[in-house]
Short mmCIF file of N, CA and C in Angstrom, two decimals:
data_model
loop_
_atom_site.label_atom_id
_atom_site.label_comp_id
_atom_site.label_asym_id
_atom_site.label_seq_id
_atom_site.Cartn_x
_atom_site.Cartn_y
_atom_site.Cartn_z
N UNK A 274 3.80 18.55 -2.82
CA UNK A 274 3.51 17.35 -2.94
C UNK A 274 2.70 16.78 -1.64
N UNK A 275 1.28 16.73 -1.58
CA UNK A 275 0.31 15.76 -0.57
C UNK A 275 0.72 14.52 -0.59
N UNK A 276 0.92 14.21 0.78
CA UNK A 276 1.35 12.85 1.17
C UNK A 276 -0.37 12.20 1.35
N UNK A 277 -0.10 10.99 0.77
CA UNK A 277 -1.39 10.13 0.96
C UNK A 277 -1.10 9.07 1.59
N UNK A 278 -1.68 8.57 2.79
CA UNK A 278 -1.45 7.31 3.54
C UNK A 278 -2.80 6.52 3.57
N UNK A 279 -2.71 5.29 2.67
CA UNK A 279 -3.71 4.64 2.49
C UNK A 279 -3.50 3.58 3.82
N UNK A 280 -4.46 3.52 4.66
CA UNK A 280 -4.56 3.01 5.88
C UNK A 280 -5.69 1.97 6.04
N UNK A 281 -5.55 0.85 6.90
CA UNK A 281 -6.84 0.00 7.66
C UNK A 281 -6.79 0.10 9.17
N UNK A 282 -7.67 0.87 9.46
CA UNK A 282 -7.67 0.99 11.05
C UNK A 282 -7.68 -0.09 12.12
N UNK A 283 -7.86 -1.16 11.35
CA UNK A 283 -7.89 -2.55 12.06
C UNK A 283 -6.45 -3.36 12.05
N UNK A 284 -5.66 -2.50 11.23
CA UNK A 284 -4.25 -3.30 10.81
C UNK A 284 -3.17 -2.43 11.95
N UNK A 285 -2.73 -3.46 12.42
CA UNK A 285 -1.62 -2.65 13.84
C UNK A 285 -0.58 -2.10 12.94
N UNK A 286 0.07 -2.61 11.68
CA UNK A 286 1.02 -1.92 11.06
C UNK A 286 0.53 -0.83 10.63
N UNK A 287 -0.47 -0.52 10.11
CA UNK A 287 -1.18 0.73 9.62
C UNK A 287 -1.07 1.67 10.94
N UNK A 288 -1.53 1.38 12.31
CA UNK A 288 -1.44 2.10 13.18
C UNK A 288 -0.11 2.46 13.35
N UNK A 289 0.88 1.68 13.48
CA UNK A 289 2.32 1.97 13.80
C UNK A 289 2.60 2.93 12.91
N UNK A 290 2.46 3.10 11.50
CA UNK A 290 2.63 3.78 10.65
C UNK A 290 2.12 5.47 10.68
N UNK A 291 0.61 5.15 11.08
CA UNK A 291 0.14 6.77 11.51
C UNK A 291 0.69 7.32 12.41
N UNK A 292 1.22 6.52 13.62
CA UNK A 292 1.66 7.08 14.57
C UNK A 292 2.97 7.82 14.56
N UNK A 293 3.66 6.99 13.78
CA UNK A 293 5.27 7.43 13.57
C UNK A 293 4.98 8.79 12.75
N UNK A 294 4.24 8.58 11.58
CA UNK A 294 3.96 9.89 10.83
C UNK A 294 3.44 11.30 11.69
N UNK A 295 2.62 10.82 12.71
CA UNK A 295 1.93 11.95 13.64
C UNK A 295 3.20 12.24 14.73
N UNK A 296 4.21 11.30 14.98
CA UNK A 296 5.20 11.69 16.08
C UNK A 296 6.04 12.50 15.44
N UNK A 297 6.33 12.41 13.91
CA UNK A 297 7.46 13.17 13.22
C UNK A 297 6.81 14.26 12.76
N UNK A 298 5.64 14.61 12.69
CA UNK A 298 4.92 15.89 12.35
C UNK A 298 4.99 15.68 10.78
N UNK A 299 4.54 15.01 10.33
CA UNK A 299 4.56 14.53 8.91
C UNK A 299 3.08 15.00 8.35
N UNK A 300 2.87 15.75 7.88
CA UNK A 300 1.25 15.82 7.07
C UNK A 300 0.87 15.19 6.25
N UNK A 301 -0.02 14.49 6.20
CA UNK A 301 -0.82 13.49 5.45
C UNK A 301 -2.45 13.21 5.67
N UNK A 302 -2.52 12.82 4.19
CA UNK A 302 -4.17 13.01 4.28
C UNK A 302 -4.32 11.13 4.30
N UNK A 303 -5.14 10.58 5.48
CA UNK A 303 -5.38 9.45 5.58
C UNK A 303 -6.74 9.09 4.72
N UNK A 304 -6.24 7.94 3.69
CA UNK A 304 -7.38 7.50 3.13
C UNK A 304 -7.74 5.91 3.75
N UNK A 305 -8.91 5.31 3.64
CA UNK A 305 -9.34 4.14 4.28
C UNK A 305 -9.01 3.00 3.38
N UNK A 306 -7.98 2.37 3.09
CA UNK A 306 -7.82 1.48 1.83
C UNK A 306 -8.72 0.70 1.51
N UNK A 307 -9.50 0.10 2.41
CA UNK A 307 -10.77 -0.97 2.44
C UNK A 307 -12.11 -0.10 1.70
N UNK A 308 -12.14 0.90 2.27
CA UNK A 308 -13.52 1.72 1.83
C UNK A 308 -13.20 2.57 0.50
N UNK A 309 -11.93 3.03 0.26
CA UNK A 309 -11.55 3.76 -0.69
C UNK A 309 -10.38 3.24 -1.43
N UNK A 310 -10.39 1.99 -2.06
CA UNK A 310 -8.83 2.08 -2.31
C UNK A 310 -8.86 2.70 -3.79
N UNK A 311 -7.09 2.58 -3.64
CA UNK A 311 -6.81 3.59 -5.21
C UNK A 311 -7.39 3.03 -6.36
N UNK A 312 -7.92 3.84 -7.36
CA UNK A 312 -8.21 3.36 -8.83
C UNK A 312 -7.17 2.50 -9.28
N UNK A 313 -7.57 2.05 -10.55
CA UNK A 313 -6.65 1.17 -11.36
C UNK A 313 -5.39 2.15 -11.81
N UNK A 314 -5.89 3.48 -12.23
CA UNK A 314 -5.04 4.50 -12.85
C UNK A 314 -4.06 4.91 -11.78
N UNK A 315 -4.69 5.01 -10.48
CA UNK A 315 -3.94 5.68 -9.35
C UNK A 315 -2.77 4.54 -9.08
N UNK A 316 -3.38 3.49 -8.99
CA UNK A 316 -2.17 2.31 -8.63
C UNK A 316 -1.19 2.06 -9.86
N UNK A 317 -1.43 2.16 -10.83
CA UNK A 317 -0.63 2.46 -12.09
C UNK A 317 0.41 3.43 -11.87
N UNK A 318 0.01 4.47 -11.56
CA UNK A 318 1.05 5.65 -11.43
C UNK A 318 1.90 5.40 -10.08
N UNK A 319 1.21 5.13 -9.15
CA UNK A 319 2.10 4.67 -7.84
C UNK A 319 2.82 3.57 -8.04
N UNK A 320 2.46 2.47 -8.62
CA UNK A 320 3.34 1.36 -9.15
C UNK A 320 4.81 2.00 -9.79
N UNK A 321 4.36 2.88 -10.89
CA UNK A 321 5.45 3.17 -11.60
C UNK A 321 6.29 4.04 -10.98
N UNK A 322 5.82 4.83 -9.92
CA UNK A 322 6.78 5.72 -9.30
C UNK A 322 7.30 5.04 -8.29
N UNK A 323 7.10 3.63 -7.92
CA UNK A 323 7.83 3.03 -6.79
C UNK A 323 9.06 2.31 -7.32
N UNK A 324 9.02 1.90 -8.48
CA UNK A 324 9.95 1.01 -9.28
C UNK A 324 10.21 -0.30 -8.69
N UNK A 325 9.00 -0.71 -8.02
CA UNK A 325 8.90 -2.00 -7.33
C UNK A 325 8.24 -3.04 -8.43
N UNK A 326 8.33 -4.41 -8.17
CA UNK A 326 7.60 -5.53 -8.93
C UNK A 326 6.32 -5.30 -8.73
N UNK A 327 5.31 -5.43 -9.33
CA UNK A 327 3.98 -4.96 -8.99
C UNK A 327 3.40 -6.03 -7.89
N UNK A 328 3.98 -7.28 -8.03
CA UNK A 328 3.51 -8.40 -7.00
C UNK A 328 3.93 -7.71 -5.67
N UNK A 329 4.63 -6.92 -5.46
CA UNK A 329 5.11 -6.42 -4.21
C UNK A 329 3.94 -5.66 -3.48
N UNK A 330 3.21 -5.31 -4.26
CA UNK A 330 1.87 -4.52 -3.78
C UNK A 330 0.67 -5.45 -3.25
N UNK A 331 1.02 -6.63 -3.70
CA UNK A 331 -0.05 -7.41 -2.84
C UNK A 331 0.07 -7.99 -1.31
N UNK A 332 -0.75 -7.89 -0.55
CA UNK A 332 -0.62 -8.30 0.70
C UNK A 332 -0.66 -9.88 0.99
N UNK A 333 0.33 -10.62 0.79
CA UNK A 333 0.41 -11.63 1.07
C UNK A 333 -0.12 -12.56 1.93
N UNK A 334 0.05 -11.77 3.21
CA UNK A 334 -0.39 -12.55 4.36
C UNK A 334 -1.86 -12.42 4.56
N UNK A 335 -2.66 -11.66 3.57
CA UNK A 335 -4.21 -11.27 3.81
C UNK A 335 -4.94 -12.69 3.30
N UNK A 336 -6.12 -12.89 4.35
CA UNK A 336 -7.13 -14.04 3.88
C UNK A 336 -7.61 -14.42 2.53
N UNK A 337 -7.90 -12.84 1.77
CA UNK A 337 -8.28 -12.67 0.47
C UNK A 337 -7.04 -13.39 -0.53
N UNK A 338 -5.89 -12.95 -0.27
CA UNK A 338 -5.17 -13.51 -1.26
C UNK A 338 -4.98 -15.24 -1.05
N UNK A 339 -5.03 -15.67 0.11
CA UNK A 339 -5.10 -17.05 0.19
C UNK A 339 -6.25 -17.67 -0.42
N UNK A 340 -7.41 -17.34 0.02
CA UNK A 340 -8.42 -17.59 -0.72
C UNK A 340 -8.78 -17.38 -2.00
N UNK A 341 -8.12 -16.79 -2.54
CA UNK A 341 -8.27 -16.49 -4.12
C UNK A 341 -7.12 -17.34 -4.87
N UNK A 342 -6.29 -17.92 -4.18
CA UNK A 342 -5.12 -18.71 -4.63
C UNK A 342 -4.11 -17.96 -5.33
N UNK A 343 -3.79 -16.69 -4.91
CA UNK A 343 -2.87 -15.47 -5.88
C UNK A 343 -1.85 -16.21 -5.85
N UNK A 344 -1.42 -16.93 -5.00
CA UNK A 344 0.25 -17.44 -5.18
C UNK A 344 0.44 -17.90 -6.32
N UNK A 345 -0.32 -19.02 -6.83
CA UNK A 345 -0.34 -19.55 -7.92
C UNK A 345 -1.05 -19.10 -9.27
N UNK A 346 -1.81 -18.03 -9.21
CA UNK A 346 -2.30 -17.04 -9.95
C UNK A 346 -1.61 -15.99 -10.85
N UNK A 347 -1.03 -15.34 -9.80
CA UNK A 347 0.02 -14.00 -10.05
C UNK A 347 0.84 -14.16 -11.21
N UNK A 348 1.51 -15.25 -11.15
CA UNK A 348 2.65 -15.67 -12.14
C UNK A 348 2.06 -15.52 -13.51
N UNK A 349 0.59 -15.95 -13.92
CA UNK A 349 0.21 -15.85 -15.03
C UNK A 349 -0.78 -14.78 -15.60
N UNK A 350 -0.43 -13.77 -14.30
CA UNK A 350 -1.63 -12.42 -14.69
C UNK A 350 -0.88 -11.32 -15.76
N UNK A 351 -1.10 -10.75 -16.14
CA UNK A 351 -0.61 -9.39 -16.91
C UNK A 351 -0.58 -8.34 -15.88
N UNK A 352 0.09 -7.34 -15.90
CA UNK A 352 0.14 -6.14 -15.12
C UNK A 352 -1.42 -5.44 -14.89
N UNK A 353 -1.97 -5.71 -16.07
CA UNK A 353 -3.29 -4.95 -16.19
C UNK A 353 -4.14 -5.63 -15.40
N UNK A 354 -4.06 -7.01 -15.23
CA UNK A 354 -5.18 -7.75 -14.80
C UNK A 354 -4.97 -7.50 -12.95
N UNK A 355 -3.68 -7.21 -12.66
CA UNK A 355 -3.17 -7.24 -11.47
C UNK A 355 -3.58 -6.00 -10.78
N UNK A 356 -3.26 -5.20 -11.61
CA UNK A 356 -3.76 -3.45 -11.22
C UNK A 356 -5.41 -3.42 -11.05
N UNK A 357 -6.15 -4.34 -11.96
CA UNK A 357 -7.52 -4.15 -11.82
C UNK A 357 -8.11 -4.88 -10.59
N UNK A 358 -7.33 -6.01 -10.14
CA UNK A 358 -7.69 -7.11 -9.17
C UNK A 358 -7.36 -6.18 -7.45
N UNK A 359 -6.19 -5.29 -7.81
CA UNK A 359 -5.78 -4.69 -6.53
C UNK A 359 -6.78 -3.62 -6.52
N UNK A 360 -7.44 -2.78 -7.26
CA UNK A 360 -7.89 -1.74 -7.45
C UNK A 360 -9.37 -2.14 -6.88
N UNK A 361 -9.76 -3.57 -7.25
CA UNK A 361 -11.37 -3.78 -6.74
C UNK A 361 -11.48 -4.27 -5.49
N UNK A 362 -10.05 -4.81 -4.56
CA UNK A 362 -10.34 -4.71 -3.20
C UNK A 362 -9.11 -4.50 -2.65
N UNK A 363 -9.35 -3.31 -1.64
CA UNK A 363 -8.38 -2.71 -0.70
C UNK A 363 -7.49 -3.82 0.01
N UNK A 364 -8.24 -4.88 0.64
CA UNK A 364 -7.55 -5.84 1.25
C UNK A 364 -6.46 -6.49 0.67
N UNK A 365 -6.40 -6.52 -0.62
CA UNK A 365 -5.53 -7.24 -1.24
C UNK A 365 -3.80 -6.42 -1.48
N UNK A 366 -4.33 -4.90 -0.97
CA UNK A 366 -3.16 -4.43 -1.25
C UNK A 366 -2.20 -4.42 0.06
N UNK A 367 -1.01 -4.60 0.21
CA UNK A 367 0.02 -4.11 0.97
C UNK A 367 0.01 -3.15 1.65
N UNK A 368 -0.16 -3.07 3.00
CA UNK A 368 -0.26 -1.85 3.57
C UNK A 368 0.59 -1.63 4.80
N UNK A 369 0.75 -0.46 5.37
CA UNK A 369 0.09 0.89 4.65
C UNK A 369 0.96 1.32 3.30
N UNK A 370 0.30 1.94 2.59
CA UNK A 370 0.60 2.51 1.48
C UNK A 370 0.85 3.83 1.50
N UNK A 371 2.03 4.48 1.30
CA UNK A 371 1.82 5.76 1.42
C UNK A 371 2.83 6.52 0.16
N UNK A 372 2.13 7.62 -0.33
CA UNK A 372 2.96 8.05 -1.49
C UNK A 372 2.39 9.35 -1.61
N UNK A 373 3.43 10.14 -2.19
CA UNK A 373 3.30 11.92 -2.71
C UNK A 373 3.24 11.64 -4.23
N UNK A 374 2.75 10.74 -5.07
CA UNK A 374 2.92 10.77 -6.40
C UNK A 374 4.46 10.49 -6.77
N UNK A 375 5.45 10.75 -6.08
CA UNK A 375 6.87 10.58 -6.43
C UNK A 375 7.40 9.63 -5.73
N UNK A 376 7.27 9.44 -4.32
CA UNK A 376 7.99 8.39 -3.71
C UNK A 376 6.63 7.62 -3.05
N UNK A 377 7.15 6.33 -2.62
CA UNK A 377 6.13 5.32 -2.54
C UNK A 377 6.84 4.31 -1.26
N UNK A 378 6.15 4.49 -0.42
CA UNK A 378 6.64 3.18 0.50
C UNK A 378 5.48 2.21 1.18
N UNK A 379 5.66 1.00 1.10
CA UNK A 379 5.06 -0.03 1.48
C UNK A 379 5.16 -0.77 2.74
N UNK A 380 4.17 -1.03 3.37
CA UNK A 380 4.58 -1.64 4.62
C UNK A 380 5.06 -0.55 5.70
N UNK A 381 5.64 -1.17 7.07
CA UNK A 381 6.07 -0.37 7.71
C UNK A 381 7.45 -0.80 8.44
N UNK A 382 8.52 0.05 7.94
CA UNK A 382 9.79 0.11 8.45
C UNK A 382 10.19 1.15 9.01
N UNK A 383 10.26 1.38 10.22
CA UNK A 383 10.55 2.91 10.77
C UNK A 383 11.86 3.50 9.82
N UNK A 384 12.82 2.91 9.58
CA UNK A 384 14.08 3.33 8.96
C UNK A 384 13.69 3.84 7.36
N UNK A 385 12.68 2.82 6.57
CA UNK A 385 12.12 3.35 5.36
C UNK A 385 11.27 4.50 5.28
N UNK A 386 10.34 4.49 6.33
CA UNK A 386 9.81 5.91 6.37
C UNK A 386 10.44 7.19 6.70
N UNK A 387 11.49 7.08 7.63
CA UNK A 387 12.63 8.07 7.76
C UNK A 387 13.31 8.71 6.27
N UNK A 388 13.64 7.63 5.81
CA UNK A 388 14.30 7.89 4.55
C UNK A 388 13.61 8.46 3.71
N UNK A 389 12.10 7.88 3.45
CA UNK A 389 11.31 8.78 2.32
C UNK A 389 10.82 9.98 2.55
N UNK A 390 10.10 10.34 4.09
CA UNK A 390 9.09 10.94 4.63
C UNK A 390 9.92 11.86 5.79
N UNK A 391 11.34 11.59 6.18
CA UNK A 391 11.90 12.52 7.15
C UNK A 391 10.72 12.52 8.21
N UNK A 392 11.07 13.79 8.87
CA UNK A 392 10.48 14.16 9.82
C UNK A 392 10.75 15.74 10.40
N UNK A 393 10.38 15.79 11.56
CA UNK A 393 10.86 16.98 12.37
C UNK A 393 11.95 17.37 11.75
#
């Protein structure tokens, strides 16, 4: 399975994850999450593979998250509404988002990347 890494080049966390993947010799396709966010269908598939609560996919420290008042709105939203919102704006998605369609990691924690994607 090909590994897709949804990254934002102005994000320090994304740069750390990219460097980790490169240093470990992990082959991956870099996808700019802001310019080409995953579609609603892709996000649904990634979310189901992750086993995580869908709310974990939101970038809660992002400006848009706060501007849209999502802290208060998310509890009342359906999964479909959340997926559509995430697909509409890559900056709302917690990053980096790395997947091979079976495994998923969100954010950058070296130990989690090591466990999921191994290395050399």
